[in-house]
Amino acid sequence: MRLVTVLKIVAAAALVVVVALIAASKALDSARYQAFLADQVRGASGLELSFSGPTKIKLGLWPQVSFTGLTVATKPGGPALLYVDRIEARVALLPLVFRIIQVEKLALYRPMLRLTPMQRPSGTPDIGHGGDKIPPTTLAVSEVRIEDGVLVWRDAGSTSDSSLSIARAVIQPESLAGGPLTIQAEGRKQGTDFKLTGMVGAVSNLISGKPYPVQVKGEVSGALVVASGHVAEPLLGKGVDFDIKAQGDEFADLLRRSGIIAADKIPTVIGRYKISAKLSDAGVTDLDAVLGRRDGALVSLKGAIKTWATLSGVDLLLVAEADSLAGLSHLMGVDLPNGGPLKLSARLNDMEDGWRLTGIKSSLGKSDFTGELALGRGPRPRLFGRLAAAVFVPGDLSLPQTRNGESTRASPQRVAIPVDDGRILSLEAIPLDWLKGFDLAISLTASRLQLGGAILADAAAEIGLTNGRFVIEAIQARMGEGSISGEIRLDATGRNPSVAVKLAGSGVDLATMGGEGALVGGRGDFAIDVKALGASPRSLAGSLDGSFFAAFSDLSLSRADRELIGQLLGKLDDGGQGGRKIPCAALRLVAKGGKISVERGLTVETGRTTIAGSGSVDLRTESMDLAFAAKGGAGLRLRGMLGAPSFIEDGPPVRLSAEAASCRMAAKSRR
C-alpha cells in the first residue's frame, strides 16, 4: 500500500510537469498557471493541489521547470498527504518538436509523504487531446529522484505515527514508453540504516485497477529481507499476497527495529534467524522460522499469525532445544532454575497480555513433562499452569546465580562463637534474587519423584511465588506403602530470608531410599516442624527453631562400618559385622536458636540390648557433644565438629537415665 501510494503522488507530480511544459510557449501567469494545475490534479485524482511559491520555467538546451512548496491534500486546507519543499524537472529539448515531453530527471527535494488508503481515481487526465488549449502531447519520464524524504504512517490500532527517512531514492521505468519500475533507495528508521532495491509494476497499473506486482529486497544492518508478490488493490492497500524470506545474524536486532515488542522486554542476544512466510490480508501464514543458537536456545516455529503488527492471533508449533534452561530463561526474561539439556515441543498461542503453551511434551535432564503453561507479560511476569511428569529429578536443577553473577557474603542472624576451622556450613549467600523478578503458580504431579536416592511415587504439589514469597504446599507423595504430606515456605522479601518446613510421614518405607547411607530398610513415621532465618546456610542453621521426631521399626542396616551409626552399634552392641536388623529406633530433637537438644531423645533396640543417647548439637558453632550407653554395658561419647566428629571411649562413664523409656513406648507416645 505504501509504495504504490508513493507512485501515485509521483504520477501527480509528473502530470504537473507535463502541463507546465505544454504551456511554456505562452506568457506565464504563475497564479493562473497553478490554478490550472490544481484543476487538472483534482480532476485526475480528487486531491487538492496548492503551492507556497511561484512556478518557474527556464528555457534552453535542457528546459527546466521548478515548483516551491507543493502540497497535496484530500480537501482544501486539510492536512498534507504530500509536501515537497522543491521540485525540479529537466526536459529533453529535441523531443518537444514532436510533441513528446521526455522528462530526463524529475527531482523531489525534502518531500514528506503521509501514507493512507486512497480510492482509485474515477478518471484520468487527457493531455493527449487538449482541444484548442493544449495540442496533443506524449509524456515519457526517464528517472525520478528523491532526496531527504520522510514517510509517515500510522499502524492499525496505534495512536501514534511511525516514520522513516529516505536519504536518496531513484525510480526508473523499464523504457521511455513506461513499463515496470526499478527502485533503489537508502534511508534510516529508528537509528538504523537500510537499503532497498527491486522492481514494482507500472504506474498505469495503479489506475487500471490490475493487480500490482512487487519484487523487492531490503538490507538492514545484517538482515536480508526479500518480498515478492502482488497487491490486488494497491491504492486501498487491500489484496496483499507476498512471499517473504528473511535471514540475519541477530533476531533481537530485528525485534528492536520492528517495534513489535518494547525494547526493554527484548533479550540482548537471541541468535541467527531464517524465516519464510506468506503475507496476506488474512495475516501471516505458512510461517517457517528457525532462530537462536544451540548453546543458548534453538527455536523452530511453524504456523500462522493473524496480525503481525501486534503479534495477535498467534497459532504456532514451537520446538525448542537447549543445552540448559539458562538459554530459555534468557529468552523469557525470567530467572528460572538452571538444568538441562532441554527438549520441548508445544503449541504457542497469544492471550490477553501474554503467551500460552499447550500440549507440552518436554524432557529436561532425566525428567520429562507434559501439560500447559502461560506467561503473563507486564512489569512483573507471571508463569502459571500445570505440569505432569512421568519422572522428575529435582537434583538436575540448580539455583540461578545472583543478578550480578557474583555470590555475596551474608552475616549470621546471631553472633557465632568464634572458631578457627572445621566448619562445613557456608557463609555464601544462597542466590534468591531470581524469586523477586516474577510470580509463579504451577500445579505439579510426578508419577516418580527422585530425591537423591529416595524414590517417591504419585507425588503432587502446588508451587507458588508471589512478590518474593515462595511456597510448595499441598505436598502429597507415597513412599513405599506409606505417605508424606506437608508444605515448605520461603520468604525472600526481607534482608534476611526466612524458611519454614512442615513435613509428616506415616508408614514410610526406607527401602525406597535406594540404598544410600547406612539405612536400607524399615518402616515408620516422622514429623518435621522447623523454621529458620538467614541468607546463608550457616546463618539459617544458626537460627533454627522447631522439632523433629522419627520412629521406625524393623530397620535394616547395610555393611556400613564407616558410617557413624554403624560404628556406634559396632562399639556398643556385640557382633557388629555384616548386615544388621534393628527392631526399633526412635529419635526426638528440639531446636531453639540453632541449638539442637537430644536430651533423652534417642533410643535404639537392637534385639540384644537397648542403646540410649542424649546431648546437644550446636549449629551456631557446628559442634556436637552426644553421649550413648547400652543397657547393662559400656558407654561412649561423640564429640567434635559436625564435619569430623570422633568417638571417645575412655571418657567418664555414661549411664542410662532412669526416666528413659523403651523405644516402642517412645515411638507410641509421639504418634
mmCIF file of C-alpha atoms in Angstrom, residues 83-424:
data_model
loop_
_atom_site.group_PDB
_atom_site.id
_atom_site.type_symbol
_atom_site.label_atom_id
_atom_site.label_comp_id
_atom_site.label_asym_id
_atom_site.label_seq_id
_atom_site.Cartn_x
_atom_site.Cartn_y
_atom_site.Cartn_z
ATOM 1 C CA TYR A 83 4.539 18.196 0.922
ATOM 2 C CA VAL A 84 7.574 18.833 -1.295
ATOM 3 C CA ASP A 85 9.869 21.708 -0.481
ATOM 4 C CA ARG A 86 11.111 21.922 -4.074
ATOM 5 C CA ILE A 87 10.515 20.077 -7.368
ATOM 6 C CA GLU A 88 12.802 20.320 -10.385
ATOM 7 C CA ALA A 89 12.241 18.724 -13.796
ATOM 8 C CA ARG A 90 14.784 18.627 -16.632
ATOM 9 C CA VAL A 91 13.307 18.027 -20.106
ATOM 10 C CA ALA A 92 14.926 16.880 -23.371
ATOM 11 C CA LEU A 93 14.597 19.658 -25.985
ATOM 12 C CA LEU A 94 14.523 17.757 -29.299
ATOM 13 C CA PRO A 95 11.518 15.510 -28.482
ATOM 14 C CA LEU A 96 9.455 18.647 -27.840
ATOM 15 C CA VAL A 97 9.476 19.242 -31.595
ATOM 16 C CA PHE A 98 7.497 16.006 -31.965
ATOM 17 C CA ARG A 99 5.196 16.955 -29.092
ATOM 18 C CA ILE A 100 6.900 14.429 -26.794
ATOM 19 C CA ILE A 101 7.706 15.634 -23.305
ATOM 20 C CA GLN A 102 10.669 13.495 -22.284
ATOM 21 C CA VAL A 103 11.496 14.227 -18.638
ATOM 22 C CA GLU A 104 15.131 13.209 -18.202
ATOM 23 C CA LYS A 105 15.055 13.767 -14.442
ATOM 24 C CA LEU A 106 12.292 14.640 -12.016
ATOM 25 C CA ALA A 107 13.800 15.571 -8.630
ATOM 26 C CA LEU A 108 11.819 15.886 -5.382
ATOM 27 C CA TYR A 109 13.717 17.654 -2.591
ATOM 28 C CA ARG A 110 12.706 17.194 1.044
ATOM 29 C CA PRO A 111 9.323 15.580 0.414
ATOM 30 C CA MET A 112 7.101 14.427 3.292
ATOM 31 C CA LEU A 113 4.523 11.787 2.378
ATOM 32 C CA ARG A 114 1.790 10.523 4.702
ATOM 33 C CA LEU A 115 0.664 7.047 3.674
ATOM 34 C CA THR A 116 -3.069 6.444 3.846
ATOM 35 C CA PRO A 117 -5.561 4.270 1.930
ATOM 36 C CA MET A 118 -6.977 6.043 -1.171
ATOM 37 C CA GLN A 119 -9.764 5.314 -3.619
ATOM 38 C CA ARG A 120 -8.782 4.566 -7.202
ATOM 39 C CA PRO A 121 -9.357 7.639 -9.458
ATOM 40 C CA SER A 122 -12.627 7.581 -11.373
ATOM 41 C CA GLY A 123 -10.962 9.210 -14.380
ATOM 42 C CA THR A 124 -7.573 10.109 -15.837
ATOM 43 C CA PRO A 125 -6.225 13.356 -17.254
ATOM 44 C CA ASP A 126 -6.253 13.526 -21.037
ATOM 45 C CA ILE A 127 -3.224 15.530 -22.020
ATOM 46 C CA GLY A 128 -3.088 13.884 -25.419
ATOM 47 C CA HIS A 129 -6.184 15.669 -26.685
ATOM 48 C CA GLY A 130 -6.358 19.123 -25.199
ATOM 49 C CA GLY A 131 -8.677 20.768 -27.757
ATOM 50 C CA ASP A 132 -7.764 24.311 -28.746
ATOM 51 C CA LYS A 133 -5.916 24.955 -25.475
ATOM 52 C CA ILE A 134 -3.355 22.168 -25.420
ATOM 53 C CA PRO A 135 -2.028 20.351 -28.502
ATOM 54 C CA PRO A 136 -1.854 16.519 -28.458
ATOM 55 C CA THR A 137 1.162 15.526 -26.357
ATOM 56 C CA THR A 138 3.031 12.353 -25.286
ATOM 57 C CA LEU A 139 4.771 12.031 -21.899
ATOM 58 C CA ALA A 140 7.900 9.981 -21.129
ATOM 59 C CA VAL A 141 9.815 10.017 -17.807
ATOM 60 C CA SER A 142 13.344 8.603 -17.648
ATOM 61 C CA GLU A 143 14.082 8.984 -13.937
ATOM 62 C CA VAL A 144 12.586 10.203 -10.657
ATOM 63 C CA ARG A 145 14.940 11.139 -7.808
ATOM 64 C CA ILE A 146 14.054 11.766 -4.182
ATOM 65 C CA GLU A 147 16.373 13.395 -1.649
ATOM 66 C CA ASP A 148 15.916 13.856 2.111
ATOM 67 C CA GLY A 149 12.383 12.498 2.148
ATOM 68 C CA VAL A 150 10.216 11.281 5.025
ATOM 69 C CA LEU A 151 7.441 8.662 5.008
ATOM 70 C CA VAL A 152 4.846 8.858 7.796
ATOM 71 C CA TRP A 153 2.128 6.309 8.609
ATOM 72 C CA ARG A 154 0.003 5.015 11.437
ATOM 73 C CA ASP A 155 -0.427 1.294 12.030
ATOM 74 C CA ALA A 156 -3.888 -0.123 12.629
ATOM 75 C CA GLY A 157 -4.836 0.179 16.282
ATOM 76 C CA SER A 158 -1.997 2.597 17.032
ATOM 77 C CA THR A 159 -2.453 6.109 18.406
ATOM 78 C CA SER A 160 0.943 7.418 17.296
ATOM 79 C CA ASP A 161 2.700 7.875 13.962
ATOM 80 C CA SER A 162 5.645 5.866 12.673
ATOM 81 C CA SER A 163 8.148 7.237 10.184
ATOM 82 C CA LEU A 164 11.291 6.547 8.230
ATOM 83 C CA SER A 165 13.634 8.882 6.411
ATOM 84 C CA ILE A 166 14.797 8.412 2.816
ATOM 85 C CA ALA A 167 18.232 9.859 2.225
ATOM 86 C CA ARG A 168 18.012 9.224 -1.511
ATOM 87 C CA ALA A 169 15.948 7.167 -3.937
ATOM 88 C CA VAL A 170 15.920 6.585 -7.698
ATOM 89 C CA ILE A 171 12.881 5.304 -9.642
ATOM 90 C CA GLN A 172 13.302 4.356 -13.316
ATOM 91 C CA PRO A 173 10.810 2.848 -15.793
ATOM 92 C CA GLU A 174 11.741 -0.126 -17.949
ATOM 93 C CA SER A 175 11.733 2.137 -21.040
ATOM 94 C CA LEU A 176 10.608 5.594 -22.149
ATOM 95 C CA ALA A 177 7.314 4.008 -23.104
ATOM 96 C CA GLY A 178 6.758 3.040 -19.472
ATOM 97 C CA GLY A 179 6.563 -0.452 -18.001
ATOM 98 C CA PRO A 180 7.693 -1.835 -14.619
ATOM 99 C CA LEU A 181 9.663 0.486 -12.353
ATOM 100 C CA THR A 182 13.103 -0.195 -10.896
ATOM 101 C CA ILE A 183 13.639 1.207 -7.402
ATOM 102 C CA GLN A 184 16.803 1.926 -5.433
ATOM 103 C CA ALA A 185 16.576 3.630 -2.046
ATOM 104 C CA GLU A 186 18.650 4.313 1.052
ATOM 105 C CA GLY A 187 17.355 5.602 4.354
ATOM 106 C CA ARG A 188 17.118 5.231 8.100
ATOM 107 C CA LYS A 189 14.483 4.034 10.560
ATOM 108 C CA GLN A 190 14.850 4.211 14.340
ATOM 109 C CA GLY A 191 18.546 4.953 14.024
ATOM 110 C CA THR A 192 19.225 2.020 11.682
ATOM 111 C CA ASP A 193 20.307 2.421 8.055
ATOM 112 C CA PHE A 194 18.627 0.380 5.321
ATOM 113 C CA LYS A 195 18.874 -0.207 1.581
ATOM 114 C CA LEU A 196 16.025 -1.189 -0.729
ATOM 115 C CA THR A 197 16.243 -2.432 -4.317
ATOM 116 C CA GLY A 198 13.760 -4.136 -6.587
ATOM 117 C CA MET A 199 11.008 -3.760 -9.161
ATOM 118 C CA VAL A 200 7.331 -2.827 -8.984
ATOM 119 C CA GLY A 201 4.565 -2.548 -11.557
ATOM 120 C CA ALA A 202 3.959 0.283 -13.996
ATOM 121 C CA VAL A 203 2.153 3.446 -12.917
ATOM 122 C CA SER A 204 -0.653 2.607 -15.331
ATOM 123 C CA ASN A 205 -1.430 -0.487 -13.234
ATOM 124 C CA LEU A 206 -2.355 1.749 -10.319
ATOM 125 C CA ILE A 207 -5.049 3.488 -12.328
ATOM 126 C CA SER A 208 -6.272 0.461 -14.256
ATOM 127 C CA GLY A 209 -7.013 -1.493 -11.070
ATOM 128 C CA LYS A 210 -4.994 -4.520 -12.134
ATOM 129 C CA PRO A 211 -3.005 -6.481 -9.502
ATOM 130 C CA TYR A 212 0.164 -4.559 -8.811
ATOM 131 C CA PRO A 213 3.341 -6.705 -8.832
ATOM 132 C CA VAL A 214 6.102 -6.097 -6.274
ATOM 133 C CA GLN A 215 9.521 -7.727 -6.001
ATOM 134 C CA VAL A 216 11.958 -6.023 -3.620
ATOM 135 C CA LYS A 217 14.986 -6.818 -1.480
ATOM 136 C CA GLY A 218 15.958 -4.936 1.658
ATOM 137 C CA GLU A 219 19.153 -4.902 3.716
ATOM 138 C CA VAL A 220 19.130 -3.641 7.300
ATOM 139 C CA SER A 221 22.352 -3.945 9.365
ATOM 140 C CA GLY A 222 22.952 -7.633 8.858
ATOM 141 C CA ALA A 223 19.387 -8.578 7.904
ATOM 142 C CA LEU A 224 18.312 -9.520 4.381
ATOM 143 C CA VAL A 225 14.579 -9.426 3.544
ATOM 144 C CA VAL A 226 13.094 -10.442 0.174
ATOM 145 C CA ALA A 227 9.420 -9.865 -0.725
ATOM 146 C CA SER A 228 7.716 -10.937 -3.956
ATOM 147 C CA GLY A 229 4.048 -10.982 -4.900
ATOM 148 C CA HIS A 230 1.298 -8.523 -5.751
ATOM 149 C CA VAL A 231 -1.334 -6.178 -4.306
ATOM 150 C CA ALA A 232 -4.843 -6.569 -5.758
ATOM 151 C CA GLU A 233 -5.978 -3.036 -4.812
ATOM 152 C CA PRO A 234 -2.791 -1.058 -4.223
ATOM 153 C CA LEU A 235 -4.395 2.338 -3.621
ATOM 154 C CA LEU A 236 -6.555 0.861 -0.843
ATOM 155 C CA GLY A 237 -3.803 -1.367 0.469
ATOM 156 C CA LYS A 238 -6.013 -4.447 0.050
ATOM 157 C CA GLY A 239 -5.425 -7.818 -1.525
ATOM 158 C CA VAL A 240 -1.814 -8.193 -0.326
ATOM 159 C CA ASP A 241 -0.226 -11.502 -1.345
ATOM 160 C CA PHE A 242 3.532 -11.682 -0.700
ATOM 161 C CA ASP A 243 6.092 -14.411 -0.202
ATOM 162 C CA ILE A 244 8.538 -13.194 2.446
ATOM 163 C CA LYS A 245 12.016 -14.520 3.188
ATOM 164 C CA ALA A 246 14.322 -13.064 5.834
ATOM 165 C CA GLN A 247 17.587 -14.013 7.446
ATOM 166 C CA GLY A 248 20.124 -12.279 9.630
ATOM 167 C CA ASP A 249 22.750 -12.532 12.322
ATOM 168 C CA GLU A 250 20.705 -11.436 15.356
ATOM 169 C CA PHE A 251 16.946 -11.831 15.822
ATOM 170 C CA ALA A 252 16.944 -9.473 18.820
ATOM 171 C CA ASP A 253 18.035 -6.643 16.496
ATOM 172 C CA LEU A 254 15.125 -7.416 14.147
ATOM 173 C CA LEU A 255 12.646 -7.274 17.048
ATOM 174 C CA ARG A 256 14.049 -3.958 18.243
ATOM 175 C CA ARG A 257 13.840 -2.445 14.740
ATOM 176 C CA SER A 258 10.291 -3.704 14.169
ATOM 177 C CA GLY A 259 8.945 -2.100 17.341
ATOM 178 C CA ILE A 260 6.573 -5.052 17.864
ATOM 179 C CA ILE A 261 7.871 -5.645 21.397
ATOM 180 C CA ALA A 262 9.025 -2.993 23.850
ATOM 181 C CA ALA A 263 12.813 -2.663 23.731
ATOM 182 C CA ASP A 264 13.229 -3.360 27.463
ATOM 183 C CA LYS A 265 11.429 -6.701 27.038
ATOM 184 C CA ILE A 266 13.770 -7.967 24.296
ATOM 185 C CA PRO A 267 16.797 -10.112 25.263
ATOM 186 C CA THR A 268 20.168 -8.656 24.362
ATOM 187 C CA VAL A 269 21.149 -11.723 22.328
ATOM 188 C CA ILE A 270 18.956 -14.411 20.736
ATOM 189 C CA GLY A 271 20.980 -15.617 17.743
ATOM 190 C CA ARG A 272 20.780 -16.050 13.988
ATOM 191 C CA TYR A 273 17.442 -16.464 12.233
ATOM 192 C CA LYS A 274 15.954 -17.666 8.973
ATOM 193 C CA ILE A 275 12.280 -17.014 8.214
ATOM 194 C CA SER A 276 9.914 -17.727 5.331
ATOM 195 C CA ALA A 277 6.189 -16.935 5.245
ATOM 196 C CA LYS A 278 3.227 -15.784 3.166
ATOM 197 C CA LEU A 279 1.856 -12.321 3.973
ATOM 198 C CA SER A 280 -1.746 -11.502 3.048
ATOM 199 C CA ASP A 281 -4.731 -9.544 4.305
ATOM 200 C CA ALA A 282 -5.518 -12.584 6.471
ATOM 201 C CA GLY A 283 -2.165 -12.238 8.220
ATOM 202 C CA VAL A 284 0.976 -14.332 8.135
ATOM 203 C CA THR A 285 0.562 -17.952 7.041
ATOM 204 C CA ASP A 286 2.909 -20.815 6.196
ATOM 205 C CA LEU A 287 5.403 -19.362 8.663
ATOM 206 C CA ASP A 288 8.571 -21.422 8.991
ATOM 207 C CA ALA A 289 11.226 -19.887 11.226
ATOM 208 C CA VAL A 290 14.405 -21.113 12.875
ATOM 209 C CA LEU A 291 16.157 -18.813 15.313
ATOM 210 C CA GLY A 292 18.643 -18.862 18.146
ATOM 211 C CA ARG A 293 21.697 -20.977 18.785
ATOM 212 C CA ARG A 294 22.211 -24.385 20.340
ATOM 213 C CA ASP A 295 24.454 -23.148 23.157
ATOM 214 C CA GLY A 296 21.613 -20.790 24.120
ATOM 215 C CA ALA A 297 18.224 -21.892 22.801
ATOM 216 C CA LEU A 298 17.471 -23.102 19.258
ATOM 217 C CA VAL A 299 13.800 -22.496 18.437
ATOM 218 C CA SER A 300 11.714 -23.602 15.460
ATOM 219 C CA LEU A 301 8.294 -22.032 14.757
ATOM 220 C CA LYS A 302 5.695 -23.156 12.203
ATOM 221 C CA GLY A 303 2.171 -21.846 11.761
ATOM 222 C CA ALA A 304 0.297 -18.565 11.348
ATOM 223 C CA ILE A 305 -0.049 -15.087 12.869
ATOM 224 C CA LYS A 306 -3.297 -13.237 12.206
ATOM 225 C CA THR A 307 -1.970 -9.722 12.937
ATOM 226 C CA TRP A 308 1.784 -9.364 12.588
ATOM 227 C CA ALA A 309 1.995 -5.720 13.681
ATOM 228 C CA THR A 310 0.614 -6.517 17.155
ATOM 229 C CA LEU A 311 1.574 -10.218 17.327
ATOM 230 C CA SER A 312 -2.043 -11.230 17.914
ATOM 231 C CA GLY A 313 -3.835 -14.306 16.634
ATOM 232 C CA VAL A 314 -0.658 -16.371 17.058
ATOM 233 C CA ASP A 315 -1.006 -20.106 16.370
ATOM 234 C CA LEU A 316 2.407 -21.744 16.091
ATOM 235 C CA LEU A 317 4.002 -25.122 16.645
ATOM 236 C CA LEU A 318 7.080 -24.480 18.767
ATOM 237 C CA VAL A 319 10.054 -26.831 19.024
ATOM 238 C CA ALA A 320 12.980 -25.809 21.230
ATOM 239 C CA GLU A 321 16.324 -27.362 22.112
ATOM 240 C CA ALA A 322 18.888 -26.026 24.544
ATOM 241 C CA ASP A 323 21.902 -27.251 26.428
ATOM 242 C CA SER A 324 20.354 -25.837 29.602
ATOM 243 C CA LEU A 325 17.423 -23.821 30.935
ATOM 244 C CA ALA A 326 19.657 -20.751 31.027
ATOM 245 C CA GLY A 327 19.027 -20.060 27.330
ATOM 246 C CA LEU A 328 15.248 -20.364 27.710
ATOM 247 C CA SER A 329 15.300 -18.166 30.824
ATOM 248 C CA HIS A 330 17.179 -15.563 28.793
ATOM 249 C CA LEU A 331 14.519 -15.582 26.049
ATOM 250 C CA MET A 332 11.628 -15.403 28.534
ATOM 251 C CA GLY A 333 13.255 -12.713 30.656
ATOM 252 C CA VAL A 334 12.680 -14.851 33.766
ATOM 253 C CA ASP A 335 15.461 -16.216 36.019
ATOM 254 C CA LEU A 336 14.454 -19.884 36.141
ATOM 255 C CA PRO A 337 16.485 -22.535 37.977
ATOM 256 C CA ASN A 338 19.112 -23.995 35.675
ATOM 257 C CA GLY A 339 19.246 -27.533 34.298
ATOM 258 C CA GLY A 340 19.373 -29.466 31.082
ATOM 259 C CA PRO A 341 19.637 -30.476 28.369
ATOM 260 C CA LEU A 342 16.156 -29.365 27.305
ATOM 261 C CA LYS A 343 13.895 -30.565 24.502
ATOM 262 C CA LEU A 344 10.430 -29.051 24.158
ATOM 263 C CA SER A 345 7.525 -29.153 21.729
ATOM 264 C CA ALA A 346 4.227 -27.315 22.246
ATOM 265 C CA ARG A 347 1.539 -25.199 20.616
ATOM 266 C CA LEU A 348 2.189 -21.465 21.119
ATOM 267 C CA ASN A 349 -0.759 -19.055 21.202
ATOM 268 C CA ASP A 350 -1.151 -15.488 22.337
ATOM 269 C CA MET A 351 -3.562 -14.490 25.066
ATOM 270 C CA GLU A 352 -4.500 -11.177 26.612
ATOM 271 C CA ASP A 353 -1.164 -9.606 27.524
ATOM 272 C CA GLY A 354 0.789 -12.837 27.366
ATOM 273 C CA TRP A 355 1.582 -16.183 25.785
ATOM 274 C CA ARG A 356 0.292 -19.714 26.286
ATOM 275 C CA LEU A 357 1.939 -23.099 25.640
ATOM 276 C CA THR A 358 -0.417 -26.080 25.323
ATOM 277 C CA GLY A 359 0.219 -29.718 24.522
ATOM 278 C CA ILE A 360 3.671 -29.529 26.094
ATOM 279 C CA LYS A 361 5.932 -32.530 25.604
ATOM 280 C CA SER A 362 9.380 -31.989 27.028
ATOM 281 C CA SER A 363 12.431 -33.544 28.603
ATOM 282 C CA LEU A 364 14.801 -31.796 30.984
ATOM 283 C CA GLY A 365 17.825 -33.794 32.026
ATOM 284 C CA LYS A 366 16.407 -37.103 33.298
ATOM 285 C CA SER A 367 12.940 -35.584 33.798
ATOM 286 C CA ASP A 368 10.017 -35.375 31.397
ATOM 287 C CA PHE A 369 6.939 -33.151 31.482
ATOM 288 C CA THR A 370 3.586 -32.735 29.764
ATOM 289 C CA GLY A 371 0.915 -30.100 30.328
ATOM 290 C CA GLU A 372 0.392 -26.418 29.647
ATOM 291 C CA LEU A 373 1.980 -23.156 30.771
ATOM 292 C CA ALA A 374 1.200 -19.478 30.323
ATOM 293 C CA LEU A 375 3.397 -16.413 30.715
ATOM 294 C CA GLY A 376 1.651 -13.162 31.560
ATOM 295 C CA ARG A 377 3.594 -10.091 30.488
ATOM 296 C CA GLY A 378 3.791 -6.874 32.406
ATOM 297 C CA PRO A 379 6.029 -5.107 34.898
ATOM 298 C CA ARG A 380 6.068 -8.396 36.839
ATOM 299 C CA PRO A 381 5.884 -11.528 34.630
ATOM 300 C CA ARG A 382 3.688 -14.380 35.892
ATOM 301 C CA LEU A 383 4.248 -18.013 34.900
ATOM 302 C CA PHE A 384 1.322 -20.330 35.629
ATOM 303 C CA GLY A 385 -0.167 -23.630 34.528
ATOM 304 C CA ARG A 386 0.024 -27.351 35.231
ATOM 305 C CA LEU A 387 2.711 -29.941 34.570
ATOM 306 C CA ALA A 388 2.733 -33.719 34.886
ATOM 307 C CA ALA A 389 5.927 -35.768 34.919
ATOM 308 C CA ALA A 390 6.414 -39.483 34.497
ATOM 309 C CA VAL A 391 9.851 -38.938 36.088
ATOM 310 C CA PHE A 392 11.007 -35.804 37.907
ATOM 311 C CA VAL A 393 14.558 -35.449 39.250
ATOM 312 C CA PRO A 394 14.849 -32.085 41.088
ATOM 313 C CA GLY A 395 18.549 -32.767 41.595
ATOM 314 C CA ASP A 396 19.076 -31.989 37.908
ATOM 315 C CA LEU A 397 18.179 -28.346 38.655
ATOM 316 C CA SER A 398 20.406 -25.733 40.234
ATOM 317 C CA LEU A 399 19.603 -22.272 41.554
ATOM 318 C CA PRO A 400 20.406 -19.342 39.246
ATOM 319 C CA GLN A 401 23.194 -17.001 40.282
ATOM 320 C CA THR A 402 22.586 -13.596 41.807
ATOM 321 C CA ARG A 403 21.730 -10.796 39.359
ATOM 322 C CA ASN A 404 25.290 -9.508 39.156
ATOM 323 C CA GLY A 405 26.622 -13.018 38.614
ATOM 324 C CA GLU A 406 28.570 -12.997 41.901
ATOM 325 C CA SER A 407 27.911 -14.551 45.253
ATOM 326 C CA THR A 408 27.568 -12.244 48.221
ATOM 327 C CA ARG A 409 28.580 -12.785 51.795
ATOM 328 C CA ALA A 410 25.837 -12.906 54.393
ATOM 329 C CA SER A 411 26.056 -12.137 58.094
ATOM 330 C CA PRO A 412 24.679 -14.669 60.601
ATOM 331 C CA GLN A 413 21.438 -13.752 62.325
ATOM 332 C CA ARG A 414 23.099 -14.393 65.692
ATOM 333 C CA VAL A 415 26.705 -13.832 66.623
ATOM 334 C CA ALA A 416 28.553 -17.127 66.243
ATOM 335 C CA ILE A 417 31.097 -18.375 68.768
ATOM 336 C CA PRO A 418 34.489 -17.849 67.104
ATOM 337 C CA VAL A 419 36.105 -20.998 65.702
ATOM 338 C CA ASP A 420 39.329 -21.379 63.825
ATOM 339 C CA ASP A 421 38.451 -24.108 61.325
ATOM 340 C CA GLY A 422 36.492 -27.247 60.693
ATOM 341 C CA ARG A 423 33.233 -25.561 59.731
ATOM 342 C CA ILE A 424 31.333 -27.038 56.804
#
